[in-house]
Amino acid sequence: MAHHKSAIKRWHQSLRERGATAHAAPLLAVPSAESAKAVAAGDETATREALSAAYSALDRAAKMGAIHTGKADRTKARLAAFISKGAA
């Protein structure tokens, strides 16, 4: 653990920077998976690839601690329900 005030500040800044990219990835991946183009067109491969990318981004963010694991699981469940409802 850092002992100097400037070292502690730098440590906090590094955590913020590392978490920012992990937190932003799911925010970009989930809406692209929910896009109506792939679901409405019935393109199963594009939908599956977008869903896989969103799952991966959510799992990565949860593993790094950028988001809570429960939030990642809940978002994945809601996304899967949205996709299956759109496919039906």
PDB file of C-alpha atoms in Angstrom:
ATOM      1  CA  MET A   1       0.000   0.000   0.000  1.00  0.00           C
ATOM      2  CA  ALA A   2       1.218   3.469  -0.832  1.00  0.00           C
ATOM      3  CA  HIS A   3       2.269   5.673   2.079  1.00  0.00           C
ATOM      4  CA  HIS A   4       2.697   9.107   0.491  1.00  0.00           C
ATOM      5  CA  LYS A   5      -0.248  11.320  -0.330  1.00  0.00           C
ATOM      6  CA  SER A   6       0.718  11.646  -3.996  1.00  0.00           C
ATOM      7  CA  ALA A   7       1.198   7.872  -4.322  1.00  0.00           C
ATOM      8  CA  ILE A   8      -2.228   7.230  -2.810  1.00  0.00           C
ATOM      9  CA  LYS A   9      -3.793   9.720  -5.231  1.00  0.00           C
ATOM     10  CA  ARG A  10      -2.061   8.087  -8.194  1.00  0.00           C
ATOM     11  CA  TRP A  11      -3.279   4.665  -7.056  1.00  0.00           C
ATOM     12  CA  HIS A  12      -6.870   5.932  -6.891  1.00  0.00           C
ATOM     13  CA  GLN A  13      -6.531   7.483 -10.349  1.00  0.00           C
ATOM     14  CA  SER A  14      -5.223   4.245 -11.824  1.00  0.00           C
ATOM     15  CA  LEU A  15      -8.231   2.373 -10.432  1.00  0.00           C
ATOM     16  CA  ARG A  16     -10.596   4.915 -11.927  1.00  0.00           C
ATOM     17  CA  GLU A  17      -8.938   4.680 -15.350  1.00  0.00           C
ATOM     18  CA  ARG A  18      -8.915   0.905 -15.372  1.00  0.00           C
ATOM     19  CA  GLY A  19     -12.556   0.679 -14.346  1.00  0.00           C
ATOM     20  CA  ALA A  20     -13.751   3.274 -16.843  1.00  0.00           C
ATOM     21  CA  THR A  21     -13.012   1.195 -19.928  1.00  0.00           C
ATOM     22  CA  ALA A  22     -14.445  -1.962 -18.399  1.00  0.00           C
ATOM     23  CA  HIS A  23     -17.573  -0.094 -17.346  1.00  0.00           C
ATOM     24  CA  ALA A  24     -18.081   1.486 -20.774  1.00  0.00           C
ATOM     25  CA  ALA A  25     -17.804  -1.733 -22.803  1.00  0.00           C
ATOM     26  CA  PRO A  26     -21.126  -3.271 -21.704  1.00  0.00           C
ATOM     27  CA  LEU A  27     -22.853   0.072 -22.099  1.00  0.00           C
ATOM     28  CA  LEU A  28     -21.898  -0.036 -25.769  1.00  0.00           C
ATOM     29  CA  ALA A  29     -22.396  -3.765 -26.380  1.00  0.00           C
ATOM     30  CA  VAL A  30     -25.877  -4.185 -24.895  1.00  0.00           C
ATOM     31  CA  PRO A  31     -27.667  -1.607 -27.082  1.00  0.00           C
ATOM     32  CA  SER A  32     -26.053  -3.048 -30.194  1.00  0.00           C
ATOM     33  CA  ALA A  33     -27.373  -6.488 -29.251  1.00  0.00           C
ATOM     34  CA  GLU A  34     -30.813  -4.978 -28.682  1.00  0.00           C
ATOM     35  CA  SER A  35     -30.803  -3.282 -32.060  1.00  0.00           C
ATOM     36  CA  ALA A  36     -34.012  -3.945 -33.886  1.00  0.00           C
ATOM     37  CA  LYS A  37     -32.263  -4.531 -37.226  1.00  0.00           C
ATOM     38  CA  ALA A  38     -30.883  -7.996 -36.499  1.00  0.00           C
ATOM     39  CA  VAL A  39     -33.842  -9.131 -34.421  1.00  0.00           C
ATOM     40  CA  ALA A  40     -36.555  -7.800 -36.729  1.00  0.00           C
ATOM     41  CA  ALA A  41     -34.827  -9.102 -39.829  1.00  0.00           C
ATOM     42  CA  GLY A  42     -34.655 -12.545 -38.272  1.00  0.00           C
ATOM     43  CA  ASP A  43     -30.931 -12.785 -38.926  1.00  0.00           C
ATOM     44  CA  GLU A  44     -30.068 -15.445 -36.387  1.00  0.00           C
ATOM     45  CA  THR A  45     -26.298 -15.393 -36.855  1.00  0.00           C
ATOM     46  CA  ALA A  46     -26.000 -11.622 -36.427  1.00  0.00           C
ATOM     47  CA  THR A  47     -28.246 -11.727 -33.373  1.00  0.00           C
ATOM     48  CA  ARG A  48     -26.243 -14.573 -31.858  1.00  0.00           C
ATOM     49  CA  GLU A  49     -22.930 -12.772 -32.469  1.00  0.00           C
ATOM     50  CA  ALA A  50     -24.213  -9.540 -30.921  1.00  0.00           C
ATOM     51  CA  LEU A  51     -25.571 -11.460 -27.926  1.00  0.00           C
ATOM     52  CA  SER A  52     -22.252 -13.250 -27.492  1.00  0.00           C
ATOM     53  CA  ALA A  53     -20.339  -9.961 -27.621  1.00  0.00           C
ATOM     54  CA  ALA A  54     -22.656  -8.407 -25.028  1.00  0.00           C
ATOM     55  CA  TYR A  55     -22.310 -11.433 -22.723  1.00  0.00           C
ATOM     56  CA  SER A  56     -18.539 -11.293 -23.035  1.00  0.00           C
ATOM     57  CA  ALA A  57     -18.395  -7.566 -22.258  1.00  0.00           C
ATOM     58  CA  LEU A  58     -20.671  -7.969 -19.244  1.00  0.00           C
ATOM     59  CA  ASP A  59     -18.689 -10.918 -17.881  1.00  0.00           C
ATOM     60  CA  ARG A  60     -15.400  -9.078 -18.351  1.00  0.00           C
ATOM     61  CA  ALA A  61     -16.701  -5.998 -16.540  1.00  0.00           C
ATOM     62  CA  ALA A  62     -18.026  -8.112 -13.673  1.00  0.00           C
ATOM     63  CA  LYS A  63     -14.757 -10.015 -13.403  1.00  0.00           C
ATOM     64  CA  MET A  64     -12.795  -6.760 -13.149  1.00  0.00           C
ATOM     65  CA  GLY A  65     -15.234  -5.387 -10.587  1.00  0.00           C
ATOM     66  CA  ALA A  66     -16.417  -2.512 -12.751  1.00  0.00           C
ATOM     67  CA  ILE A  67     -20.019  -3.687 -12.314  1.00  0.00           C
ATOM     68  CA  HIS A  68     -21.539  -6.082  -9.799  1.00  0.00           C
ATOM     69  CA  THR A  69     -21.888  -9.730 -10.833  1.00  0.00           C
ATOM     70  CA  GLY A  70     -25.605  -9.621 -10.039  1.00  0.00           C
ATOM     71  CA  LYS A  71     -26.080  -6.673 -12.377  1.00  0.00           C
ATOM     72  CA  ALA A  72     -24.235  -8.528 -15.133  1.00  0.00           C
ATOM     73  CA  ASP A  73     -26.389 -11.630 -14.656  1.00  0.00           C
ATOM     74  CA  ARG A  74     -29.590  -9.586 -14.519  1.00  0.00           C
ATOM     75  CA  THR A  75     -28.677  -7.672 -17.680  1.00  0.00           C
ATOM     76  CA  LYS A  76     -27.849 -10.898 -19.512  1.00  0.00           C
ATOM     77  CA  ALA A  77     -31.191 -12.426 -18.483  1.00  0.00           C
ATOM     78  CA  ARG A  78     -33.134  -9.359 -19.617  1.00  0.00           C
ATOM     79  CA  LEU A  79     -31.220  -9.250 -22.879  1.00  0.00           C
ATOM     80  CA  ALA A  80     -31.914 -12.932 -23.564  1.00  0.00           C
ATOM     81  CA  ALA A  81     -35.618 -12.407 -22.814  1.00  0.00           C
ATOM     82  CA  PHE A  82     -35.723  -9.408 -25.145  1.00  0.00           C
ATOM     83  CA  ILE A  83     -34.044 -11.338 -27.953  1.00  0.00           C
ATOM     84  CA  SER A  84     -36.279 -14.392 -27.552  1.00  0.00           C
ATOM     85  CA  LYS A  85     -39.411 -12.228 -27.485  1.00  0.00           C
ATOM     86  CA  GLY A  86     -38.267 -10.458 -30.634  1.00  0.00           C
ATOM     87  CA  ALA A  87     -37.494 -13.724 -32.377  1.00  0.00           C
ATOM     88  CA  ALA A  88     -40.937 -15.154 -31.622  1.00  0.00           C
TER      89      ALA A  88
END
